[in-house]
Coordinates of C-alpha atoms in Angstrom, one line a residue:
Chain A
X10 CA -16.8 -25.9 -11.2
X11 CA -13.0 -25.2 -10.2
X12 CA -13.7 -26.4 -6.8
X13 CA -14.4 -29.8 -7.9
X14 CA -11.0 -30.3 -9.7
X15 CA -8.9 -32.6 -7.5
X16 CA -5.9 -30.7 -6.3
X17 CA -6.7 -27.6 -7.8
X18 CA -5.9 -25.3 -4.9
X19 CA -5.5 -21.8 -6.5
X20 CA -5.5 -19.4 -3.7
X21 CA -4.6 -21.6 -1.1
X22 CA -0.9 -22.3 -1.6
X23 CA 2.4 -20.7 -0.5
X24 CA 4.3 -17.5 -1.6
X25 CA 6.0 -17.5 -4.9
X26 CA 9.8 -16.5 -4.7
X27 CA 9.1 -14.3 -7.6
X28 CA 8.0 -10.9 -6.7
X29 CA 5.7 -8.7 -8.6
X30 CA 8.4 -6.6 -9.6
X31 CA 10.2 -9.1 -11.3
X32 CA 7.1 -10.2 -13.0
X33 CA 6.5 -6.7 -14.2
X34 CA 10.0 -6.8 -15.7
X35 CA 9.4 -10.2 -17.4
X36 CA 6.1 -8.6 -18.8
X37 CA 8.2 -5.7 -20.1
X38 CA 10.7 -8.4 -21.8
X39 CA 8.0 -10.4 -23.5
X40 CA 6.2 -7.2 -24.6
X41 CA 3.2 -7.9 -22.5
X42 CA 0.8 -5.0 -22.2
X43 CA -2.9 -4.4 -21.1
X44 CA -4.0 -5.1 -24.9
X45 CA -2.6 -8.8 -24.3
X46 CA -5.1 -9.2 -21.1
X47 CA -7.6 -8.1 -23.5
X48 CA -6.9 -10.6 -26.1
X49 CA -6.5 -13.4 -23.6
X50 CA -10.0 -12.7 -22.1
X51 CA -11.4 -12.9 -25.9
X52 CA -9.2 -16.3 -26.1
X53 CA -10.8 -17.6 -22.9
X54 CA -14.1 -17.0 -24.4
X55 CA -13.0 -18.8 -27.7
X56 CA -11.4 -21.8 -26.0
X57 CA -13.9 -22.2 -23.2
X58 CA -16.1 -24.8 -24.9
X59 CA -12.8 -26.3 -26.7
X60 CA -10.6 -27.2 -23.7
X61 CA -11.2 -30.9 -24.1
X62 CA -10.3 -31.0 -27.9
X63 CA -7.1 -29.0 -26.8
X64 CA -6.2 -31.4 -24.1
X65 CA -7.0 -34.5 -26.4
X66 CA -4.6 -33.1 -28.9
X67 CA -1.8 -32.3 -26.3
X68 CA -2.3 -35.5 -24.4
X69 CA -2.3 -37.4 -27.6
X70 CA 1.1 -35.9 -28.2
X71 CA 2.5 -36.9 -25.0
X72 CA 0.9 -40.3 -25.2
X73 CA 2.5 -41.0 -28.6
X74 CA 6.0 -40.1 -27.4
X75 CA 7.7 -42.5 -25.0
X76 CA 10.1 -40.0 -23.9
X77 CA 7.3 -37.7 -22.7
X78 CA 4.8 -40.4 -21.3
X79 CA 7.5 -41.8 -19.0
X80 CA 6.9 -38.9 -16.8
X81 CA 3.3 -40.2 -16.3
X82 CA 4.6 -43.8 -15.7
X83 CA 6.5 -46.2 -13.7
X84 CA 8.6 -49.1 -15.0
X85 CA 7.0 -48.3 -18.5
X86 CA 3.3 -48.4 -17.2
X87 CA 1.6 -45.1 -17.5
X88 CA -0.7 -44.4 -14.6
X89 CA -4.1 -43.5 -16.1
X90 CA -5.4 -42.1 -12.8
X91 CA -2.4 -39.6 -12.5
X92 CA -2.9 -38.7 -16.4
X93 CA -6.6 -37.8 -15.7
X94 CA -6.1 -35.9 -12.8
X95 CA -3.3 -33.8 -14.3
X96 CA -5.1 -33.5 -17.5
X97 CA -8.2 -31.9 -15.6
X98 CA -6.1 -29.2 -13.8
X99 CA -4.6 -28.5 -17.2
X100 CA -7.7 -27.7 -18.6
X101 CA -8.4 -25.3 -15.7
X102 CA -5.0 -23.8 -16.4
X103 CA -6.0 -22.9 -19.8
X104 CA -8.9 -20.8 -18.3
X105 CA -6.8 -19.4 -15.6
X106 CA -4.0 -18.2 -18.1
X107 CA -6.8 -16.5 -20.2
X108 CA -9.0 -15.2 -17.3
X109 CA -7.2 -14.5 -14.1
X110 CA -5.2 -11.4 -13.1
X111 CA -1.5 -11.9 -13.1
X112 CA -1.3 -10.9 -9.3
X113 CA 0.3 -12.4 -6.4
X114 CA -2.3 -15.1 -6.1
X115 CA -1.6 -16.0 -9.8
X116 CA 2.1 -15.9 -9.2
X117 CA 2.0 -18.1 -6.0
X118 CA -0.1 -20.7 -8.1
X119 CA 2.3 -20.7 -11.0
X120 CA 5.1 -21.6 -8.4
X121 CA 2.7 -24.6 -6.8
X122 CA 2.6 -25.9 -10.4
X123 CA 6.4 -25.5 -10.6
X124 CA 7.0 -27.5 -7.4
X125 CA 4.6 -30.1 -8.8
X126 CA 6.7 -30.7 -12.0
X127 CA 10.0 -30.7 -10.0
X128 CA 11.0 -33.4 -7.4
X129 CA 9.9 -31.1 -4.6
X130 CA 6.4 -31.9 -4.9
X131 CA 5.8 -34.3 -7.9
X132 CA 3.4 -37.1 -7.4
X133 CA 2.4 -35.7 -4.0
X134 CA -0.9 -33.9 -5.1
X135 CA -2.3 -37.3 -6.5
X136 CA -0.4 -39.7 -4.2
X137 CA 1.1 -41.5 -7.2
X138 CA 4.4 -43.6 -7.8
X139 CA 5.7 -42.2 -11.0
X140 CA 9.0 -40.5 -12.2
X141 CA 10.4 -38.5 -9.4
X142 CA 10.9 -35.2 -11.6
X143 CA 9.9 -33.8 -15.1
X144 CA 13.3 -32.9 -16.6
X145 CA 13.6 -29.3 -17.0
X146 CA 14.2 -29.4 -20.9
X147 CA 11.0 -30.7 -21.6
X148 CA 9.2 -27.8 -19.8
X149 CA 10.7 -25.3 -22.0
X150 CA 10.5 -27.3 -25.1
X151 CA 6.6 -27.5 -24.6
X152 CA 6.4 -23.7 -25.3
X153 CA 6.3 -24.6 -29.2
X154 CA 3.7 -27.4 -29.1
X155 CA 1.4 -25.5 -26.5
X156 CA 1.4 -22.4 -28.5
X157 CA 1.7 -23.6 -32.0
X158 CA -1.4 -25.8 -31.6
X159 CA -3.7 -23.4 -30.1
X160 CA -4.0 -21.2 -33.2
X161 CA -6.3 -23.6 -34.8
X162 CA -8.6 -23.4 -32.0
X163 CA -8.4 -19.6 -31.8
X164 CA -9.7 -19.6 -35.3
X165 CA -12.8 -21.6 -34.9
X166 CA -15.2 -18.9 -33.7
X167 CA -15.3 -16.9 -36.8
X168 CA -12.9 -14.2 -35.8
X169 CA -11.1 -12.4 -38.4
X170 CA -7.1 -13.2 -39.2
X171 CA -6.1 -10.0 -37.4
X172 CA -7.9 -10.8 -34.1
X173 CA -6.9 -14.5 -34.1
X174 CA -3.1 -13.3 -34.6
X175 CA -3.5 -11.0 -31.7
X176 CA -4.7 -13.7 -29.6
X177 CA -2.3 -15.9 -30.6
X178 CA 0.6 -13.6 -29.7
X179 CA -0.8 -12.8 -26.4
X180 CA -1.0 -16.5 -25.8
X181 CA 2.7 -17.1 -26.8
X182 CA 3.7 -14.4 -24.2
X183 CA 1.7 -15.7 -21.5
X184 CA 3.0 -19.3 -22.1
X185 CA 6.4 -18.0 -22.3
X186 CA 5.9 -16.1 -18.9
X187 CA 4.4 -19.2 -17.2
X188 CA 7.1 -21.5 -18.3
X189 CA 9.8 -19.3 -16.8
X190 CA 7.8 -19.4 -13.5
X191 CA 7.3 -23.1 -13.8
X192 CA 11.0 -23.7 -14.1
X193 CA 12.0 -21.7 -11.0
X194 CA 12.7 -24.7 -8.7
X195 CA 15.3 -26.1 -11.3
X196 CA 17.6 -23.1 -11.2
X197 CA 20.7 -22.8 -9.3
X198 CA 20.3 -20.4 -6.2
X199 CA 20.6 -16.7 -7.3
X200 CA 21.0 -17.5 -10.9
X201 CA 17.2 -17.3 -11.7
Chain B
X4 CA 34.1 -13.6 -43.1
X5 CA 33.4 -15.7 -40.1
X6 CA 36.9 -15.8 -39.1
X7 CA 36.9 -12.1 -38.8
X8 CA 34.4 -12.2 -36.0
X9 CA 36.2 -11.5 -32.7
X10 CA 35.4 -14.7 -30.4
X11 CA 33.6 -16.5 -32.9
X12 CA 35.1 -19.9 -32.1
X13 CA 32.8 -22.1 -33.9
X14 CA 34.3 -25.7 -34.2
X15 CA 37.0 -24.8 -31.7
X16 CA 35.3 -25.3 -28.1
X17 CA 34.8 -28.1 -25.7
X18 CA 32.1 -30.6 -25.8
X19 CA 28.6 -30.1 -24.8
X20 CA 27.2 -32.2 -22.0
X21 CA 24.0 -32.4 -24.1
X22 CA 24.2 -35.7 -26.3
X23 CA 23.1 -35.8 -29.9
X24 CA 20.5 -38.5 -28.7
X25 CA 19.2 -36.0 -26.0
X26 CA 18.9 -33.4 -29.1
X27 CA 16.9 -35.8 -31.1
X28 CA 14.4 -35.9 -28.3
X29 CA 14.2 -32.5 -27.8
X30 CA 13.7 -32.0 -31.7
X31 CA 10.8 -34.4 -31.6
X32 CA 9.4 -32.5 -28.6
X33 CA 9.3 -29.3 -30.7
X34 CA 8.1 -31.2 -33.7
X35 CA 11.4 -30.5 -35.7
X36 CA 11.8 -32.1 -38.8
X37 CA 13.8 -32.3 -42.1
X38 CA 11.2 -29.8 -43.5
X39 CA 12.3 -27.2 -40.6
X40 CA 15.9 -27.7 -41.9
X41 CA 14.7 -26.7 -45.6
X42 CA 12.7 -23.6 -44.2
X43 CA 15.5 -22.4 -42.2
X44 CA 17.9 -22.7 -45.2
X45 CA 15.4 -20.5 -47.0
X46 CA 15.2 -18.1 -44.0
X47 CA 18.9 -17.8 -44.1
X48 CA 18.7 -16.7 -47.6
X49 CA 16.1 -14.1 -47.0
X50 CA 17.7 -12.7 -43.7
X51 CA 21.3 -12.9 -45.1
X52 CA 21.5 -9.2 -46.2
X53 CA 19.1 -8.0 -43.3
X54 CA 21.0 -9.2 -40.2
X55 CA 22.2 -5.5 -39.6
X56 CA 18.5 -4.3 -39.4
X57 CA 17.4 -7.3 -37.4
X58 CA 20.3 -6.7 -34.7
X59 CA 19.7 -2.9 -34.7
X60 CA 16.0 -3.8 -33.7
X61 CA 17.1 -6.4 -31.0
X62 CA 19.7 -4.1 -29.7
X63 CA 17.4 -1.1 -29.7
X64 CA 15.0 -3.1 -27.5
X65 CA 18.0 -4.0 -25.1
X66 CA 19.0 -0.5 -25.0
X67 CA 15.5 0.9 -24.3
X68 CA 15.3 -1.3 -21.3
X69 CA 17.3 -0.4 -18.3
X70 CA 16.9 -4.1 -16.7
X71 CA 18.2 -5.7 -19.9
X72 CA 20.9 -3.1 -20.8
X73 CA 22.5 -3.5 -17.3
X74 CA 24.0 -7.0 -18.2
X75 CA 26.2 -5.1 -20.6
X76 CA 27.1 -2.4 -18.2
X77 CA 28.9 -1.8 -14.8
X78 CA 27.7 0.8 -12.3
X79 CA 25.0 1.8 -14.9
X80 CA 27.6 2.5 -17.6
X81 CA 27.0 0.4 -20.8
X82 CA 30.4 -1.0 -22.3
X83 CA 30.3 -0.2 -26.0
X84 CA 32.9 -2.4 -27.1
X85 CA 31.2 -5.3 -25.4
X86 CA 28.1 -4.4 -27.1
X87 CA 29.4 -4.4 -30.4
X88 CA 31.3 -7.6 -30.2
X89 CA 28.4 -9.4 -28.8
X90 CA 26.3 -7.9 -31.6
X91 CA 28.8 -9.1 -34.4
X92 CA 28.7 -12.7 -33.0
X93 CA 24.8 -12.6 -32.6
X94 CA 24.5 -11.7 -36.3
X95 CA 26.8 -14.8 -37.1
X96 CA 24.3 -16.8 -34.8
X97 CA 21.3 -15.8 -37.0
X98 CA 23.2 -17.3 -40.2
X99 CA 24.3 -20.4 -38.2
X100 CA 20.9 -21.3 -36.7
X101 CA 19.6 -21.1 -40.5
X102 CA 22.4 -22.7 -42.2
X103 CA 24.5 -25.1 -39.9
X104 CA 23.8 -28.7 -39.4
X105 CA 22.5 -29.4 -35.9
X106 CA 25.3 -31.9 -35.2
X107 CA 27.9 -32.3 -32.6
X108 CA 29.9 -29.1 -33.5
X109 CA 26.7 -27.1 -33.4
X110 CA 25.8 -28.6 -30.0
X111 CA 29.2 -27.9 -28.5
X112 CA 29.0 -24.2 -29.8
X113 CA 25.6 -23.8 -28.3
X114 CA 27.0 -24.8 -25.0
X115 CA 29.9 -22.4 -25.5
X116 CA 27.2 -19.4 -25.8
X117 CA 25.5 -20.9 -22.7
X118 CA 28.8 -20.6 -20.7
X119 CA 29.3 -17.1 -22.1
X120 CA 25.8 -16.0 -20.7
X121 CA 26.5 -17.6 -17.1
X122 CA 29.1 -16.6 -14.8
X123 CA 31.4 -19.6 -15.9
X124 CA 32.4 -17.5 -18.8
X125 CA 30.4 -14.2 -19.1
X126 CA 33.0 -11.2 -19.8
X127 CA 36.0 -13.5 -20.7
X128 CA 35.8 -13.6 -24.4
X129 CA 35.9 -10.0 -24.6
X130 CA 37.9 -9.2 -21.5
X131 CA 35.5 -6.9 -20.2
X132 CA 34.1 -5.9 -16.6
X133 CA 30.4 -5.8 -16.5
X134 CA 27.4 -7.9 -14.7
X135 CA 28.9 -11.2 -13.8
X136 CA 25.8 -13.2 -15.2
X137 CA 23.0 -12.8 -17.3
X138 CA 19.9 -14.0 -15.1
X139 CA 18.2 -17.2 -16.3
X140 CA 14.7 -15.8 -16.7
X141 CA 15.7 -13.2 -19.6
X142 CA 17.1 -15.9 -21.7
X143 CA 13.8 -17.7 -21.9
X144 CA 11.9 -14.5 -22.1
X145 CA 14.0 -13.5 -25.1
X146 CA 12.2 -16.4 -26.8
X147 CA 9.4 -14.0 -27.5
X148 CA 11.0 -10.9 -28.9
X149 CA 13.5 -12.9 -30.9
X150 CA 10.6 -14.9 -32.6
X151 CA 7.9 -12.4 -32.9
X152 CA 10.1 -9.7 -34.5
X153 CA 11.6 -12.0 -37.1
X154 CA 8.3 -12.5 -39.2
X155 CA 8.4 -8.9 -40.7
X156 CA 11.8 -9.8 -42.2
X157 CA 11.1 -12.9 -43.4
X158 CA 8.2 -11.4 -45.2
X159 CA 10.4 -8.8 -47.1
X160 CA 11.6 -10.9 -50.0
X161 CA 8.2 -11.7 -51.8
X162 CA 7.5 -15.2 -50.4
X163 CA 3.5 -16.1 -50.1
X164 CA 2.3 -15.9 -46.7
X165 CA 2.2 -19.7 -46.4
X166 CA 5.9 -20.0 -47.1
X167 CA 6.8 -17.0 -44.5
X168 CA 4.5 -18.9 -42.1
X169 CA 6.4 -22.1 -42.6
X170 CA 9.8 -20.2 -42.0
X171 CA 8.4 -18.5 -39.0
X172 CA 7.3 -21.6 -37.5
X173 CA 10.9 -23.3 -38.2
X174 CA 12.5 -20.3 -36.6
X175 CA 10.3 -20.6 -33.4
X176 CA 11.5 -24.1 -33.0
X177 CA 14.9 -23.3 -33.6
X178 CA 15.2 -20.5 -31.1
X179 CA 13.3 -22.8 -28.5
X180 CA 16.1 -25.5 -29.0
X181 CA 18.8 -23.1 -28.7
X182 CA 17.5 -21.3 -25.6
X183 CA 17.1 -24.7 -23.8
X184 CA 20.7 -25.6 -24.7
X185 CA 21.8 -22.2 -23.7
X186 CA 20.3 -22.3 -20.1
X187 CA 22.1 -25.7 -19.2
X188 CA 24.5 -24.1 -16.9
X189 CA 21.9 -22.6 -14.8
X190 CA 20.2 -25.9 -14.2
X191 CA 20.7 -27.8 -10.9
X192 CA 22.8 -31.1 -11.6
X193 CA 20.8 -34.1 -13.0
X194 CA 17.6 -31.9 -13.3
X195 CA 18.2 -30.7 -17.0

């Protein structure tokens, strides 16, 4: 399935400037352990047939906020093809954050996603003409909506409250980790 | 009381480069409303006599992690005076994030805190000689521990689960907002 997603080039991108050793220390800082890997695997099963609903919610939020929709637009005109392409890849990201090992290949692909938000590579994957960069501040701000809104979906498959909380905490850690990696290109040299 | 905290200069610092209009859009992005202000006021009451315990937990975490403690150290030797001074101001930050209006004065002080993490002003307030900068990645990573660990403290004053959840969500939004403001100096010009 993944291979049919336009622009999804997992395993076929350049090297991340962040090392596995750096990632290990970041994991320690967000208290990420083997238990989180298990919780995310379970979350992946729970979310698998709900990704469209999750994406509808997230993109409804973007679409309802002019200051966010503008990143998919030019002169106030949203590019629907671009929105559709990004949405498909974002769906795959939900699966990847739950199921993929956080190894060098994963690290490399998070950096590719980072470059696609930044002026370095924005618009290039889909060959579109929209805003040149997604401003840094909204990438970090998205930690909240992307985390808070997932809980309802995690609770939909009859798991007890404790299990839902465990999946939710692991998701929060995973989102925080990826947002750090996605903001690398915005950071002044040697300050990351 | 605040006036006795060394280096706490709320209301006496320079202008933030982030405008109130920018802050309003960030608030929209983390779904921050007047309800969150109310929840944070309540959280402030709940946390008021627990700040020392909260800080002991957070600084215990820092102290137990060499890669974090190093920012308070030189040549592997932690500076205890520096740790103590920062801890007192962090306690006041807990109260401020709950009780202060998020106005221009608040915005300015978040920027002052940002500069004190960055090489621009690190070590200067306390006139110490430790690491020259706190690396960007750990400031964002701290969103997780600073958020997740607060819930237990919010639950300690007998509020029902729904009220605790409401305070917790507002805290999460507030921490995300402030972390964005604290990272401003690390971001490449015009990309914030």
